[in-house]
Amino acid sequence: MSETSYAVLGTFETPDALMQAIPKVRASKLGTVEAYTPYAIHGIEEALGLRRSPLGGMVLVMGILGALTAFGFQYWISAIDYPIITGGKAPDSWEAFIPIMFEVTVLFATFTAGLGMLFLLNKLPFFGHPVLSSKSIKSITRDRYVLALEAESEAFDSAAAAVALQAAGASQVEILPAPDRSPFLTSDYILRAAGGIFTACLGAGLVMYFAIKLFPVMAPMKYMQDQPRLNAQKPSSFFKDGHGMQRPVAGTVARGHLPTATGTQEEAATLANPLPRTREVFAVGRQAYKNRCEVCHGSVGDGVGSLTAAYGGKPANLQAQQFRDYPDGKIYWAIVNGKNAMPSHAADLSESQRWAVVHYVRALQRAQNAKDEDLKVAIP
Amino acid sequence: MRTDAAIPAGDIPEGLVEPSLYVGKVTPGSLDDQVLAFPETKPPRKWYFALAITLTAALIGVVSIGYTFYLGIGAWGNSSPVFWAFDIINFVFWVGIGHAGTLISAILFLFRKRWRNAIARFAEAMTIFAVICAVIFPLIHVGRPWLAYWLFPYPNQRALWTNFRSPLLWDVFAVNTYFSVSLMFWYLGLIPDIASMRDRTTSKLRKVIYTVLAMGWRGAASHWQHYEKAYLLLAGLATGLVLSVHSVVSFDFATSVVPGWHMTIFPPYFVAGAIFAGFAMVVMVLVVVRETMELKNLITMRHLDVMNKVILSMSCIMGYSYMMEGFTAWYSMNEFLHHGFMNIITGTYGWAGWVTISCNILIPQILWFKKARASYFWMILVATGVTIGMWFERFVIIVISLHQDYLPSAWRIYKPTMVDFGILLGTFGIFFTLVLLFARVLPVIATTEVKAILPDAQPSHHGDDHHV
């Protein structure tokens, strides 16, 4: 035969017929034997004398490489380049890297198994293979089993190959001519595709450019600061009074500052002064008295303060017998709630300052009404 | 794909004989004609009708997501302290749905369960679509989705790296790996089927598309050898992955100290729940496919029976897990954990706890009866119940644990908004839209794999000559 052919294909009806034909066709030694089947057939690789797939080893190597890559990457980032202490653990604590190591291992192994099989071992994609343009390909992917004798050299005898295949039991024989060029991946096709992609990109770019020019102020996204939410110093429609910042609820008490219940002045009479009569407490009481009380009640508590003349009022003379007989609680009550023209001092004096003032007022009263026996106490 | 050598049926007791995987006579040729008919012919009117419904739902979701992007996360009901709500519930829910596909395609493949072949393709496709739905949620949950690429560790001018000790970053890797591996597994399985569609089609456009997608697959024995090996390896890798992905998702919860989240049982409990929810979804879709696409002889009642048995066993594992949660709360004498557990049954969201328990534990028990496993009514009821129940299980875990933790002053009631519901509905729309489109353009049954297990598909006695 003078014409060059690529291969001769013989079609078989059953896998058994195919398997029985393989040794016979191989024995003819006319060319390379290859089988085409719609699904994987067991034992065919031994019958055809194919070498074992090296995929397992490839996947193992790449999997280990993936694990090492993930470990090295995470270690370098977390311990060397940008050390972060999380949960009090050392920067080089590696236990937390294991989940990502596992994932990257699987990722590397998967891509090796899948893409390695397709691209490296099976040399796909291959659109121009002669078998793809044969008449038999329709039956190969459907339900027929095809044995091919492929040409190894120019001296391939396609007629002899056809006879050998028929002798082995092939129901149909097809001679495949040598391939010309792939009708799919010609340079003309590639050029046209590249031109199309370029034009599409150019068009999309122009559309984007003019869209931004025409609608420059249209914000595509609102930022977080513009979301509906409460701002401390700004109005808000969320609360009925229209304020963003709300006053504490009536009766709110700060931690550790539970005030003494005062009630009426008569009820308060039973309260006892919780503070001891120490030098420090008297010092606090004197300071608080000077700041808040002296201006009206006077420096010795006799009701002659510096404001009295201008004010025209008549502040209580704390040295009077009436006030000397007052229990501590009544004085405390007056500080908290105010009395007559005197306003409440609750907002200005803390709990301990109030009681310290009570102590100091007692000291003033005693100093102004000292008895002889008081002197004995002072002189050792 | 591989099958054991045929053993004469007379040699083994009747109870051990595997019943046929299909009804009637099926040949490789008739299989192609039957399965590939749907993608090759014009779809029926009810397909367009279904597509209209799912696209409407998807559109509602797209609008809700767009509104969220426009307004910010304030559009959702989650505020302090329930910062995780519908978004993470839906994420965990959809990742879970995907697990059935990987289980069927990988684990059952390794166990040589031949009944998987007819339903593996569909389940794998559902995995991919479910993961697509799932990844939407972390993306929109970050608040500024156009900056979501910050999650990836890449060299940048800010000289910042991500924190590899955060389980949320593990999630990024786990879900991305899961999606890549599932996609590759699915595509690899599709290549021989696409090749047969390429050789059957008469349309010029379809011919070009299928030619490119089939990558010039021609069924050579030397290719099949590598292909089989790659498929086996991928099944092994995917098996490890399916167990790891939901475990990593559960670490998001388990590594924090919120009462109700800080539990060692979470990884296995999440994986079992994921398979549970996934199988329910597969059963639901499979029943519809079986009825509408005339595949009754290939997807038999036996397939559904086995699927229902898996659902039943997973239901029992879920029951055990719930009891373990209660036991841990009681035995640890941790009052916060105890309070959290009592909240599941008696708290503000106690109804959700009861929905979870009844849908996941009580209703599936009907599957103990053979008649229920063979009845559409009961299996659809159970599958719907499980889907609802598993969604609420994630609601219970996330919202109940967050709305009351250690400080009573920080307790809040969570109320989802219409936007939350819109996005949830939207993902169902996206999922079923993708399912419908898939059924339209690709074979819903892995014809190549089914061909390989038909009788006489393999040479008798592995090619030895001494057969009868």
JSON list of N, CA and C in Angstrom, two decimals, chain B residues 240-296:
[
{"chain": "B", "resi": 240, "resn": "GLY", "atom": "N", "xyz": [-11.19, 11.95, 53.19]},
{"chain": "B", "resi": 240, "resn": "GLY", "atom": "CA", "xyz": [-10.58, 12.67, 54.30]},
{"chain": "B", "resi": 240, "resn": "GLY", "atom": "C", "xyz": [-11.12, 14.08, 54.40]},
{"chain": "B", "resi": 241, "resn": "LEU", "atom": "N", "xyz": [-11.35, 14.66, 53.25]},
{"chain": "B", "resi": 241, "resn": "LEU", "atom": "CA", "xyz": [-11.79, 16.06, 53.21]},
{"chain": "B", "resi": 241, "resn": "LEU", "atom": "C", "xyz": [-13.19, 16.22, 53.76]},
{"chain": "B", "resi": 242, "resn": "VAL", "atom": "N", "xyz": [-14.09, 15.31, 53.38]},
{"chain": "B", "resi": 242, "resn": "VAL", "atom": "CA", "xyz": [-15.49, 15.47, 53.80]},
{"chain": "B", "resi": 242, "resn": "VAL", "atom": "C", "xyz": [-15.59, 15.40, 55.32]},
{"chain": "B", "resi": 243, "resn": "LEU", "atom": "N", "xyz": [-14.73, 14.59, 55.92]},
{"chain": "B", "resi": 243, "resn": "LEU", "atom": "CA", "xyz": [-14.74, 14.51, 57.38]},
{"chain": "B", "resi": 243, "resn": "LEU", "atom": "C", "xyz": [-14.10, 15.75, 57.99]},
{"chain": "B", "resi": 244, "resn": "SER", "atom": "N", "xyz": [-13.13, 16.34, 57.27]},
{"chain": "B", "resi": 244, "resn": "SER", "atom": "CA", "xyz": [-12.42, 17.48, 57.85]},
{"chain": "B", "resi": 244, "resn": "SER", "atom": "C", "xyz": [-13.19, 18.79, 57.71]},
{"chain": "B", "resi": 245, "resn": "VAL", "atom": "N", "xyz": [-13.92, 18.96, 56.60]},
{"chain": "B", "resi": 245, "resn": "VAL", "atom": "CA", "xyz": [-14.50, 20.28, 56.34]},
{"chain": "B", "resi": 245, "resn": "VAL", "atom": "C", "xyz": [-15.48, 20.68, 57.42]},
{"chain": "B", "resi": 246, "resn": "HIS", "atom": "N", "xyz": [-16.43, 19.80, 57.72]},
{"chain": "B", "resi": 246, "resn": "HIS", "atom": "CA", "xyz": [-17.40, 20.19, 58.72]},
{"chain": "B", "resi": 246, "resn": "HIS", "atom": "C", "xyz": [-16.79, 20.18, 60.11]},
{"chain": "B", "resi": 247, "resn": "SER", "atom": "N", "xyz": [-15.73, 19.39, 60.30]},
{"chain": "B", "resi": 247, "resn": "SER", "atom": "CA", "xyz": [-15.02, 19.47, 61.59]},
{"chain": "B", "resi": 247, "resn": "SER", "atom": "C", "xyz": [-14.43, 20.86, 61.75]},
{"chain": "B", "resi": 248, "resn": "VAL", "atom": "N", "xyz": [-13.81, 21.37, 60.68]},
{"chain": "B", "resi": 248, "resn": "VAL", "atom": "CA", "xyz": [-13.23, 22.71, 60.76]},
{"chain": "B", "resi": 248, "resn": "VAL", "atom": "C", "xyz": [-14.32, 23.75, 61.00]},
{"chain": "B", "resi": 249, "resn": "VAL", "atom": "N", "xyz": [-15.46, 23.58, 60.31]},
{"chain": "B", "resi": 249, "resn": "VAL", "atom": "CA", "xyz": [-16.57, 24.51, 60.54]},
{"chain": "B", "resi": 249, "resn": "VAL", "atom": "C", "xyz": [-16.99, 24.47, 62.01]},
{"chain": "B", "resi": 250, "resn": "SER", "atom": "N", "xyz": [-16.97, 23.26, 62.59]},
{"chain": "B", "resi": 250, "resn": "SER", "atom": "CA", "xyz": [-17.37, 23.16, 63.99]},
{"chain": "B", "resi": 250, "resn": "SER", "atom": "C", "xyz": [-16.33, 23.79, 64.91]},
{"chain": "B", "resi": 251, "resn": "PHE", "atom": "N", "xyz": [-15.06, 23.82, 64.48]},
{"chain": "B", "resi": 251, "resn": "PHE", "atom": "CA", "xyz": [-14.02, 24.47, 65.30]},
{"chain": "B", "resi": 251, "resn": "PHE", "atom": "C", "xyz": [-14.33, 25.95, 65.50]},
{"chain": "B", "resi": 252, "resn": "ASP", "atom": "N", "xyz": [-14.96, 26.58, 64.49]},
{"chain": "B", "resi": 252, "resn": "ASP", "atom": "CA", "xyz": [-15.35, 27.99, 64.65]},
{"chain": "B", "resi": 252, "resn": "ASP", "atom": "C", "xyz": [-16.09, 28.17, 65.96]},
{"chain": "B", "resi": 253, "resn": "PHE", "atom": "N", "xyz": [-16.90, 27.18, 66.29]},
{"chain": "B", "resi": 253, "resn": "PHE", "atom": "CA", "xyz": [-17.67, 27.26, 67.51]},
{"chain": "B", "resi": 253, "resn": "PHE", "atom": "C", "xyz": [-16.89, 26.70, 68.69]},
{"chain": "B", "resi": 254, "resn": "ALA", "atom": "N", "xyz": [-16.34, 25.50, 68.49]},
{"chain": "B", "resi": 254, "resn": "ALA", "atom": "CA", "xyz": [-15.82, 24.73, 69.62]},
{"chain": "B", "resi": 254, "resn": "ALA", "atom": "C", "xyz": [-14.60, 25.39, 70.26]},
{"chain": "B", "resi": 255, "resn": "THR", "atom": "N", "xyz": [-13.83, 26.18, 69.49]},
{"chain": "B", "resi": 255, "resn": "THR", "atom": "CA", "xyz": [-12.64, 26.78, 70.08]},
{"chain": "B", "resi": 255, "resn": "THR", "atom": "C", "xyz": [-12.96, 28.05, 70.85]},
{"chain": "B", "resi": 256, "resn": "SER", "atom": "N", "xyz": [-14.20, 28.54, 70.78]},
{"chain": "B", "resi": 256, "resn": "SER", "atom": "CA", "xyz": [-14.54, 29.71, 71.59]},
{"chain": "B", "resi": 256, "resn": "SER", "atom": "C", "xyz": [-15.12, 29.22, 72.91]},
{"chain": "B", "resi": 257, "resn": "VAL", "atom": "N", "xyz": [-15.22, 30.13, 73.90]},
{"chain": "B", "resi": 257, "resn": "VAL", "atom": "CA", "xyz": [-15.63, 29.69, 75.24]},
{"chain": "B", "resi": 257, "resn": "VAL", "atom": "C", "xyz": [-17.09, 30.00, 75.53]},
{"chain": "B", "resi": 258, "resn": "VAL", "atom": "N", "xyz": [-17.88, 30.24, 74.47]},
{"chain": "B", "resi": 258, "resn": "VAL", "atom": "CA", "xyz": [-19.31, 30.49, 74.68]},
{"chain": "B", "resi": 258, "resn": "VAL", "atom": "C", "xyz": [-19.96, 29.20, 75.21]},
{"chain": "B", "resi": 259, "resn": "PRO", "atom": "N", "xyz": [-20.74, 29.26, 76.29]},
{"chain": "B", "resi": 259, "resn": "PRO", "atom": "CA", "xyz": [-21.37, 28.04, 76.78]},
{"chain": "B", "resi": 259, "resn": "PRO", "atom": "C", "xyz": [-22.31, 27.46, 75.71]},
{"chain": "B", "resi": 260, "resn": "GLY", "atom": "N", "xyz": [-22.20, 26.16, 75.48]},
{"chain": "B", "resi": 260, "resn": "GLY", "atom": "CA", "xyz": [-22.99, 25.54, 74.41]},
{"chain": "B", "resi": 260, "resn": "GLY", "atom": "C", "xyz": [-22.18, 25.36, 73.14]},
{"chain": "B", "resi": 261, "resn": "TRP", "atom": "N", "xyz": [-21.07, 26.10, 73.01]},
{"chain": "B", "resi": 261, "resn": "TRP", "atom": "CA", "xyz": [-20.21, 25.93, 71.84]},
{"chain": "B", "resi": 261, "resn": "TRP", "atom": "C", "xyz": [-18.92, 25.19, 72.17]},
{"chain": "B", "resi": 262, "resn": "HIS", "atom": "N", "xyz": [-18.51, 25.31, 73.43]},
{"chain": "B", "resi": 262, "resn": "HIS", "atom": "CA", "xyz": [-17.17, 24.83, 73.80]},
{"chain": "B", "resi": 262, "resn": "HIS", "atom": "C", "xyz": [-17.25, 23.33, 74.10]},
{"chain": "B", "resi": 263, "resn": "MET", "atom": "N", "xyz": [-17.48, 22.52, 73.06]},
{"chain": "B", "resi": 263, "resn": "MET", "atom": "CA", "xyz": [-17.75, 21.10, 73.27]},
{"chain": "B", "resi": 263, "resn": "MET", "atom": "C", "xyz": [-16.84, 20.26, 72.38]},
{"chain": "B", "resi": 264, "resn": "THR", "atom": "N", "xyz": [-16.29, 19.20, 72.95]},
{"chain": "B", "resi": 264, "resn": "THR", "atom": "CA", "xyz": [-15.43, 18.31, 72.16]},
{"chain": "B", "resi": 264, "resn": "THR", "atom": "C", "xyz": [-16.23, 17.45, 71.20]},
{"chain": "B", "resi": 265, "resn": "ILE", "atom": "N", "xyz": [-17.54, 17.29, 71.43]},
{"chain": "B", "resi": 265, "resn": "ILE", "atom": "CA", "xyz": [-18.33, 16.42, 70.56]},
{"chain": "B", "resi": 265, "resn": "ILE", "atom": "C", "xyz": [-18.65, 17.10, 69.24]},
{"chain": "B", "resi": 266, "resn": "PHE", "atom": "N", "xyz": [-18.37, 18.39, 69.13]},
{"chain": "B", "resi": 266, "resn": "PHE", "atom": "CA", "xyz": [-18.82, 19.13, 67.95]},
{"chain": "B", "resi": 266, "resn": "PHE", "atom": "C", "xyz": [-18.35, 18.56, 66.61]},
{"chain": "B", "resi": 267, "resn": "PRO", "atom": "N", "xyz": [-17.06, 18.27, 66.42]},
{"chain": "B", "resi": 267, "resn": "PRO", "atom": "CA", "xyz": [-16.67, 17.80, 65.07]},
{"chain": "B", "resi": 267, "resn": "PRO", "atom": "C", "xyz": [-17.43, 16.58, 64.57]},
{"chain": "B", "resi": 268, "resn": "PRO", "atom": "N", "xyz": [-17.48, 15.46, 65.31]},
{"chain": "B", "resi": 268, "resn": "PRO", "atom": "CA", "xyz": [-18.26, 14.33, 64.79]},
{"chain": "B", "resi": 268, "resn": "PRO", "atom": "C", "xyz": [-19.75, 14.62, 64.68]},
{"chain": "B", "resi": 269, "resn": "TYR", "atom": "N", "xyz": [-20.23, 15.41, 65.63]},
{"chain": "B", "resi": 269, "resn": "TYR", "atom": "CA", "xyz": [-21.66, 15.75, 65.67]},
{"chain": "B", "resi": 269, "resn": "TYR", "atom": "C", "xyz": [-22.02, 16.59, 64.44]},
{"chain": "B", "resi": 270, "resn": "PHE", "atom": "N", "xyz": [-21.17, 17.52, 64.07]},
{"chain": "B", "resi": 270, "resn": "PHE", "atom": "CA", "xyz": [-21.43, 18.34, 62.89]},
{"chain": "B", "resi": 270, "resn": "PHE", "atom": "C", "xyz": [-21.36, 17.51, 61.62]},
{"chain": "B", "resi": 271, "resn": "VAL", "atom": "N", "xyz": [-20.38, 16.60, 61.54]},
{"chain": "B", "resi": 271, "resn": "VAL", "atom": "CA", "xyz": [-20.23, 15.80, 60.33]},
{"chain": "B", "resi": 271, "resn": "VAL", "atom": "C", "xyz": [-21.46, 14.91, 60.14]},
{"chain": "B", "resi": 272, "resn": "ALA", "atom": "N", "xyz": [-21.89, 14.26, 61.23]},
{"chain": "B", "resi": 272, "resn": "ALA", "atom": "CA", "xyz": [-23.07, 13.40, 61.13]},
{"chain": "B", "resi": 272, "resn": "ALA", "atom": "C", "xyz": [-24.29, 14.21, 60.72]},
{"chain": "B", "resi": 273, "resn": "GLY", "atom": "N", "xyz": [-24.44, 15.40, 61.33]},
{"chain": "B", "resi": 273, "resn": "GLY", "atom": "CA", "xyz": [-25.57, 16.25, 60.98]},
{"chain": "B", "resi": 273, "resn": "GLY", "atom": "C", "xyz": [-25.54, 16.67, 59.53]},
{"chain": "B", "resi": 274, "resn": "ALA", "atom": "N", "xyz": [-24.33, 16.93, 59.04]},
{"chain": "B", "resi": 274, "resn": "ALA", "atom": "CA", "xyz": [-24.19, 17.36, 57.64]},
{"chain": "B", "resi": 274, "resn": "ALA", "atom": "C", "xyz": [-24.63, 16.26, 56.70]},
{"chain": "B", "resi": 275, "resn": "ILE", "atom": "N", "xyz": [-24.18, 15.04, 56.98]},
{"chain": "B", "resi": 275, "resn": "ILE", "atom": "CA", "xyz": [-24.56, 13.91, 56.12]},
{"chain": "B", "resi": 275, "resn": "ILE", "atom": "C", "xyz": [-26.07, 13.69, 56.18]},
{"chain": "B", "resi": 276, "resn": "PHE", "atom": "N", "xyz": [-26.60, 13.84, 57.38]},
{"chain": "B", "resi": 276, "resn": "PHE", "atom": "CA", "xyz": [-28.03, 13.70, 57.63]},
{"chain": "B", "resi": 276, "resn": "PHE", "atom": "C", "xyz": [-28.82, 14.68, 56.75]},
{"chain": "B", "resi": 277, "resn": "ALA", "atom": "N", "xyz": [-28.47, 15.95, 56.84]},
{"chain": "B", "resi": 277, "resn": "ALA", "atom": "CA", "xyz": [-29.19, 16.98, 56.08]},
{"chain": "B", "resi": 277, "resn": "ALA", "atom": "C", "xyz": [-28.99, 16.76, 54.58]},
{"chain": "B", "resi": 278, "resn": "GLY", "atom": "N", "xyz": [-27.76, 16.40, 54.19]},
{"chain": "B", "resi": 278, "resn": "GLY", "atom": "CA", "xyz": [-27.47, 16.21, 52.77]},
{"chain": "B", "resi": 278, "resn": "GLY", "atom": "C", "xyz": [-28.26, 15.07, 52.18]},
{"chain": "B", "resi": 279, "resn": "PHE", "atom": "N", "xyz": [-28.32, 13.95, 52.89]},
{"chain": "B", "resi": 279, "resn": "PHE", "atom": "CA", "xyz": [-29.07, 12.81, 52.36]},
{"chain": "B", "resi": 279, "resn": "PHE", "atom": "C", "xyz": [-30.55, 13.15, 52.22]},
{"chain": "B", "resi": 280, "resn": "ALA", "atom": "N", "xyz": [-31.08, 13.92, 53.18]},
{"chain": "B", "resi": 280, "resn": "ALA", "atom": "CA", "xyz": [-32.50, 14.29, 53.08]},
{"chain": "B", "resi": 280, "resn": "ALA", "atom": "C", "xyz": [-32.73, 15.10, 51.81]},
{"chain": "B", "resi": 281, "resn": "MET", "atom": "N", "xyz": [-31.83, 16.05, 51.55]},
{"chain": "B", "resi": 281, "resn": "MET", "atom": "CA", "xyz": [-31.98, 16.87, 50.35]},
{"chain": "B", "resi": 281, "resn": "MET", "atom": "C", "xyz": [-31.86, 16.02, 49.09]},
{"chain": "B", "resi": 282, "resn": "VAL", "atom": "N", "xyz": [-30.91, 15.07, 49.09]},
{"chain": "B", "resi": 282, "resn": "VAL", "atom": "CA", "xyz": [-30.74, 14.21, 47.92]},
{"chain": "B", "resi": 282, "resn": "VAL", "atom": "C", "xyz": [-32.01, 13.38, 47.69]},
{"chain": "B", "resi": 283, "resn": "VAL", "atom": "N", "xyz": [-32.59, 12.84, 48.77]},
{"chain": "B", "resi": 283, "resn": "VAL", "atom": "CA", "xyz": [-33.81, 12.05, 48.62]},
{"chain": "B", "resi": 283, "resn": "VAL", "atom": "C", "xyz": [-34.91, 12.91, 48.01]},
{"chain": "B", "resi": 284, "resn": "MET", "atom": "N", "xyz": [-35.05, 14.13, 48.54]},
{"chain": "B", "resi": 284, "resn": "MET", "atom": "CA", "xyz": [-36.10, 15.01, 48.05]},
{"chain": "B", "resi": 284, "resn": "MET", "atom": "C", "xyz": [-35.96, 15.25, 46.54]},
{"chain": "B", "resi": 285, "resn": "VAL", "atom": "N", "xyz": [-34.73, 15.62, 46.13]},
{"chain": "B", "resi": 285, "resn": "VAL", "atom": "CA", "xyz": [-34.52, 15.95, 44.72]},
{"chain": "B", "resi": 285, "resn": "VAL", "atom": "C", "xyz": [-34.61, 14.68, 43.87]},
{"chain": "B", "resi": 286, "resn": "LEU", "atom": "N", "xyz": [-34.12, 13.57, 44.41]},
{"chain": "B", "resi": 286, "resn": "LEU", "atom": "CA", "xyz": [-34.11, 12.32, 43.66]},
{"chain": "B", "resi": 286, "resn": "LEU", "atom": "C", "xyz": [-35.53, 11.86, 43.33]},
{"chain": "B", "resi": 287, "resn": "VAL", "atom": "N", "xyz": [-36.43, 12.02, 44.28]},
{"chain": "B", "resi": 287, "resn": "VAL", "atom": "CA", "xyz": [-37.82, 11.61, 44.04]},
{"chain": "B", "resi": 287, "resn": "VAL", "atom": "C", "xyz": [-38.40, 12.42, 42.89]},
{"chain": "B", "resi": 288, "resn": "VAL", "atom": "N", "xyz": [-38.12, 13.72, 42.90]},
{"chain": "B", "resi": 288, "resn": "VAL", "atom": "CA", "xyz": [-38.64, 14.58, 41.82]},
{"chain": "B", "resi": 288, "resn": "VAL", "atom": "C", "xyz": [-38.02, 14.18, 40.49]},
{"chain": "B", "resi": 289, "resn": "VAL", "atom": "N", "xyz": [-36.71, 13.97, 40.49]},
{"chain": "B", "resi": 289, "resn": "VAL", "atom": "CA", "xyz": [-36.02, 13.59, 39.24]},
{"chain": "B", "resi": 289, "resn": "VAL", "atom": "C", "xyz": [-36.56, 12.27, 38.71]},
{"chain": "B", "resi": 290, "resn": "ARG", "atom": "N", "xyz": [-36.73, 11.32, 39.62]},
{"chain": "B", "resi": 290, "resn": "ARG", "atom": "CA", "xyz": [-37.18, 9.99, 39.24]},
{"chain": "B", "resi": 290, "resn": "ARG", "atom": "C", "xyz": [-38.56, 10.07, 38.59]},
{"chain": "B", "resi": 291, "resn": "GLU", "atom": "N", "xyz": [-39.44, 10.92, 39.15]},
{"chain": "B", "resi": 291, "resn": "GLU", "atom": "CA", "xyz": [-40.80, 10.99, 38.65]},
{"chain": "B", "resi": 291, "resn": "GLU", "atom": "C", "xyz": [-40.88, 11.77, 37.35]},
{"chain": "B", "resi": 292, "resn": "THR", "atom": "N", "xyz": [-40.13, 12.89, 37.25]},
{"chain": "B", "resi": 292, "resn": "THR", "atom": "CA", "xyz": [-40.34, 13.76, 36.10]},
{"chain": "B", "resi": 292, "resn": "THR", "atom": "C", "xyz": [-39.45, 13.40, 34.92]},
{"chain": "B", "resi": 293, "resn": "MET", "atom": "N", "xyz": [-38.31, 12.78, 35.14]},
{"chain": "B", "resi": 293, "resn": "MET", "atom": "CA", "xyz": [-37.40, 12.54, 34.03]},
{"chain": "B", "resi": 293, "resn": "MET", "atom": "C", "xyz": [-37.43, 11.11, 33.54]},
{"chain": "B", "resi": 294, "resn": "GLU", "atom": "N", "xyz": [-38.44, 10.35, 33.95]},
{"chain": "B", "resi": 294, "resn": "GLU", "atom": "CA", "xyz": [-38.62, 8.97, 33.49]},
{"chain": "B", "resi": 294, "resn": "GLU", "atom": "C", "xyz": [-37.37, 8.13, 33.69]},
{"chain": "B", "resi": 295, "resn": "LEU", "atom": "N", "xyz": [-36.90, 8.11, 34.91]},
{"chain": "B", "resi": 295, "resn": "LEU", "atom": "CA", "xyz": [-35.72, 7.31, 35.24]},
{"chain": "B", "resi": 295, "resn": "LEU", "atom": "C", "xyz": [-36.05, 6.23, 36.26]},
{"chain": "B", "resi": 296, "resn": "LYS", "atom": "N", "xyz": [-37.34, 5.83, 36.29]},
{"chain": "B", "resi": 296, "resn": "LYS", "atom": "CA", "xyz": [-37.77, 4.90, 37.33]},
{"chain": "B", "resi": 296, "resn": "LYS", "atom": "C", "xyz": [-37.03, 3.58, 37.27]}
]
